[in-house]
mmCIF file of C-alpha atoms in Angstrom:
data_model
loop_
_atom_site.group_PDB
_atom_site.id
_atom_site.type_symbol
_atom_site.label_atom_id
_atom_site.label_comp_id
_atom_site.label_asym_id
_atom_site.label_seq_id
_atom_site.Cartn_x
_atom_site.Cartn_y
_atom_site.Cartn_z
ATOM 1 C CA UNK I 298 3.745 -25.492 12.617
ATOM 2 C CA UNK I 299 0.803 -23.094 11.457
ATOM 3 C CA UNK I 300 3.299 -21.697 8.679
ATOM 4 C CA UNK I 301 3.495 -25.054 7.599
ATOM 5 C CA UNK I 302 0.300 -25.699 7.358
ATOM 6 C CA UNK I 303 -0.633 -22.189 5.978
ATOM 7 C CA UNK I 304 1.283 -19.994 4.286
ATOM 8 C CA UNK I 305 -0.968 -17.549 4.039
ATOM 9 C CA UNK I 306 -2.239 -17.361 8.412
ATOM 10 C CA UNK I 307 0.630 -14.847 7.952
ATOM 11 C CA UNK I 308 -1.400 -11.758 6.902
ATOM 12 C CA UNK I 309 -4.185 -12.226 8.422
ATOM 13 C CA UNK I 310 -5.417 -10.009 10.395
ATOM 14 C CA UNK I 311 -5.405 -12.715 13.328
ATOM 15 C CA UNK I 312 -1.957 -13.499 14.107
ATOM 16 C CA UNK I 313 -1.105 -9.673 12.897
ATOM 17 C CA UNK I 314 -2.653 -8.568 16.238
ATOM 18 C CA UNK I 315 -1.172 -11.210 18.489
ATOM 19 C CA UNK I 316 2.366 -10.705 16.228
ATOM 20 C CA UNK I 317 2.948 -8.559 13.847
ATOM 21 C CA UNK I 318 6.791 -9.561 13.607
ATOM 22 C CA UNK I 319 6.084 -12.609 10.745
ATOM 23 C CA UNK I 320 3.500 -10.080 8.682
ATOM 24 C CA UNK I 321 6.514 -7.367 8.775
ATOM 25 C CA UNK I 322 9.255 -9.892 7.673
ATOM 26 C CA UNK I 323 6.672 -10.976 4.479
ATOM 27 C CA UNK I 324 5.921 -7.660 4.086
ATOM 28 C CA UNK I 325 9.302 -5.798 4.489
ATOM 29 C CA UNK I 326 10.174 -5.989 0.985
ATOM 30 C CA UNK I 327 7.463 -4.777 -1.010
ATOM 31 C CA UNK I 328 6.669 -1.623 1.952
ATOM 32 C CA UNK I 329 10.356 -0.639 1.539
ATOM 33 C CA UNK I 330 10.157 -1.139 -2.600
ATOM 34 C CA UNK I 331 7.165 1.006 -1.885
ATOM 35 C CA UNK I 332 9.210 4.095 -0.997
ATOM 36 C CA UNK I 333 12.446 3.555 -3.225
ATOM 37 C CA UNK I 334 9.630 3.253 -6.046
ATOM 38 C CA UNK I 335 10.686 -0.342 -7.024
ATOM 39 C CA UNK I 336 7.589 -0.631 -8.931
ATOM 40 C CA UNK I 337 7.014 2.330 -11.668
ATOM 41 C CA UNK I 338 3.735 3.166 -12.905
ATOM 42 C CA UNK I 339 2.752 2.182 -16.092
ATOM 43 C CA UNK I 340 1.411 3.249 -19.358
ATOM 44 C CA UNK I 341 -2.795 3.183 -17.458
ATOM 45 C CA UNK I 342 -1.577 4.965 -14.931
ATOM 46 C CA UNK I 343 0.269 7.754 -16.962
ATOM 47 C CA UNK I 344 -2.980 7.213 -19.566
ATOM 48 C CA UNK I 345 -5.498 7.374 -16.440
ATOM 49 C CA UNK I 346 -3.516 10.641 -15.207
ATOM 50 C CA UNK I 347 -4.360 12.016 -18.917
ATOM 51 C CA UNK I 348 -8.432 11.516 -18.291
ATOM 52 C CA UNK I 349 -7.713 13.228 -15.055
ATOM 53 C CA UNK I 350 -5.923 16.854 -16.279
ATOM 54 C CA UNK I 351 -8.349 15.873 -20.423
ATOM 55 C CA UNK I 352 -11.634 16.720 -16.685
ATOM 56 C CA UNK I 353 -12.943 12.966 -18.530
ATOM 57 C CA UNK I 354 -12.179 10.397 -15.492
ATOM 58 C CA UNK I 355 -14.355 10.846 -12.239
ATOM 59 C CA UNK I 356 -13.130 8.282 -10.184
ATOM 60 C CA UNK I 357 -9.887 5.494 -9.806
ATOM 61 C CA UNK I 358 -11.821 2.104 -8.228
ATOM 62 C CA UNK I 359 -8.469 0.343 -7.429
ATOM 63 C CA UNK I 360 -7.927 -3.139 -5.747
ATOM 64 C CA UNK I 361 -3.817 -2.717 -6.198
ATOM 65 C CA UNK I 362 -2.883 -1.717 -2.432
ATOM 66 C CA UNK I 363 0.814 -0.469 -3.940
ATOM 67 C CA UNK I 364 -1.128 2.957 -4.829
ATOM 68 C CA UNK I 365 1.379 3.543 -7.956
ATOM 69 C CA UNK I 366 -1.923 5.810 -9.018
ATOM 70 C CA UNK I 367 -0.196 7.995 -6.639
ATOM 71 C CA UNK I 368 3.034 8.326 -8.890
ATOM 72 C CA UNK I 369 1.113 10.250 -11.621
ATOM 73 C CA UNK I 370 0.272 13.039 -9.589
ATOM 74 C CA UNK I 371 -3.793 11.480 -9.417
ATOM 75 C CA UNK I 372 -5.709 13.820 -6.459
ATOM 76 C CA UNK I 373 -6.335 10.892 -3.720
ATOM 77 C CA UNK I 374 -9.723 12.594 -3.886
ATOM 78 C CA UNK I 375 -10.577 11.113 -7.395
ATOM 79 C CA UNK I 376 -8.715 7.313 -6.428
ATOM 80 C CA UNK I 377 -10.649 4.825 -4.305
ATOM 81 C CA UNK I 378 -8.517 2.548 -3.206
ATOM 82 C CA UNK I 379 -11.078 -1.110 -2.059
ATOM 83 C CA UNK I 380 -8.134 -3.374 -0.095
ATOM 84 C CA UNK I 381 -6.553 0.183 1.617
ATOM 85 C CA UNK I 382 -3.231 0.972 -0.197
ATOM 86 C CA UNK I 383 0.291 0.617 1.789
ATOM 87 C CA UNK I 384 0.131 4.893 0.320
ATOM 88 C CA UNK I 385 -1.673 5.103 3.619
ATOM 89 C CA UNK I 386 -1.018 3.868 7.169
ATOM 90 C CA UNK I 387 -2.720 4.043 9.521
ATOM 91 C CA UNK I 388 -2.437 2.136 13.347
ATOM 92 C CA UNK I 389 -5.218 -0.736 13.561
ATOM 93 C CA UNK I 390 -5.343 -0.526 16.988
ATOM 94 C CA UNK I 391 -6.742 3.056 17.618
ATOM 95 C CA UNK I 392 -6.590 3.897 13.700
ATOM 96 C CA UNK I 393 -3.867 7.120 13.976
ATOM 97 C CA UNK I 394 -2.492 8.095 10.788
ATOM 98 C CA UNK I 395 0.972 7.495 10.267
ATOM 99 C CA UNK I 396 3.270 9.464 7.530
ATOM 100 C CA UNK I 397 4.117 6.204 5.267
ATOM 101 C CA UNK I 398 8.174 7.507 5.474
ATOM 102 C CA UNK I 399 7.820 7.788 9.178
ATOM 103 C CA UNK I 400 6.467 4.119 8.844
ATOM 104 C CA UNK I 401 9.443 2.820 6.509
ATOM 105 C CA UNK I 402 11.910 3.969 8.982
ATOM 106 C CA UNK I 403 10.311 2.212 10.953
ATOM 107 C CA UNK I 404 9.966 -1.286 9.182
ATOM 108 C CA UNK I 405 13.903 -1.159 7.969
ATOM 109 C CA UNK I 406 14.765 -0.172 11.371
ATOM 110 C CA UNK I 407 12.160 -3.128 13.393
#
């Protein structure tokens, strides 16, 4: 019923803490697609890697959560993920970090 009134309700933090299942069902294709590299780094991502190799890149600020920056091998310390990144998974409750592949296996099974 809430989804009919507000379709984005499923991705709110409040909803996630009440019940993770709807969020995970909506995000499953994205999460597993990132793992399988369904989406590839673009020319812009590779240009940032080039700038890093030339010593010209200080920092990348990104609002994207897809982690495509990391496909190029750019140093993680250079990337600031404004809204987080799917490449860095941690528990919302306790903060414990989980390797991305381990998380994806749980997403695939559940």
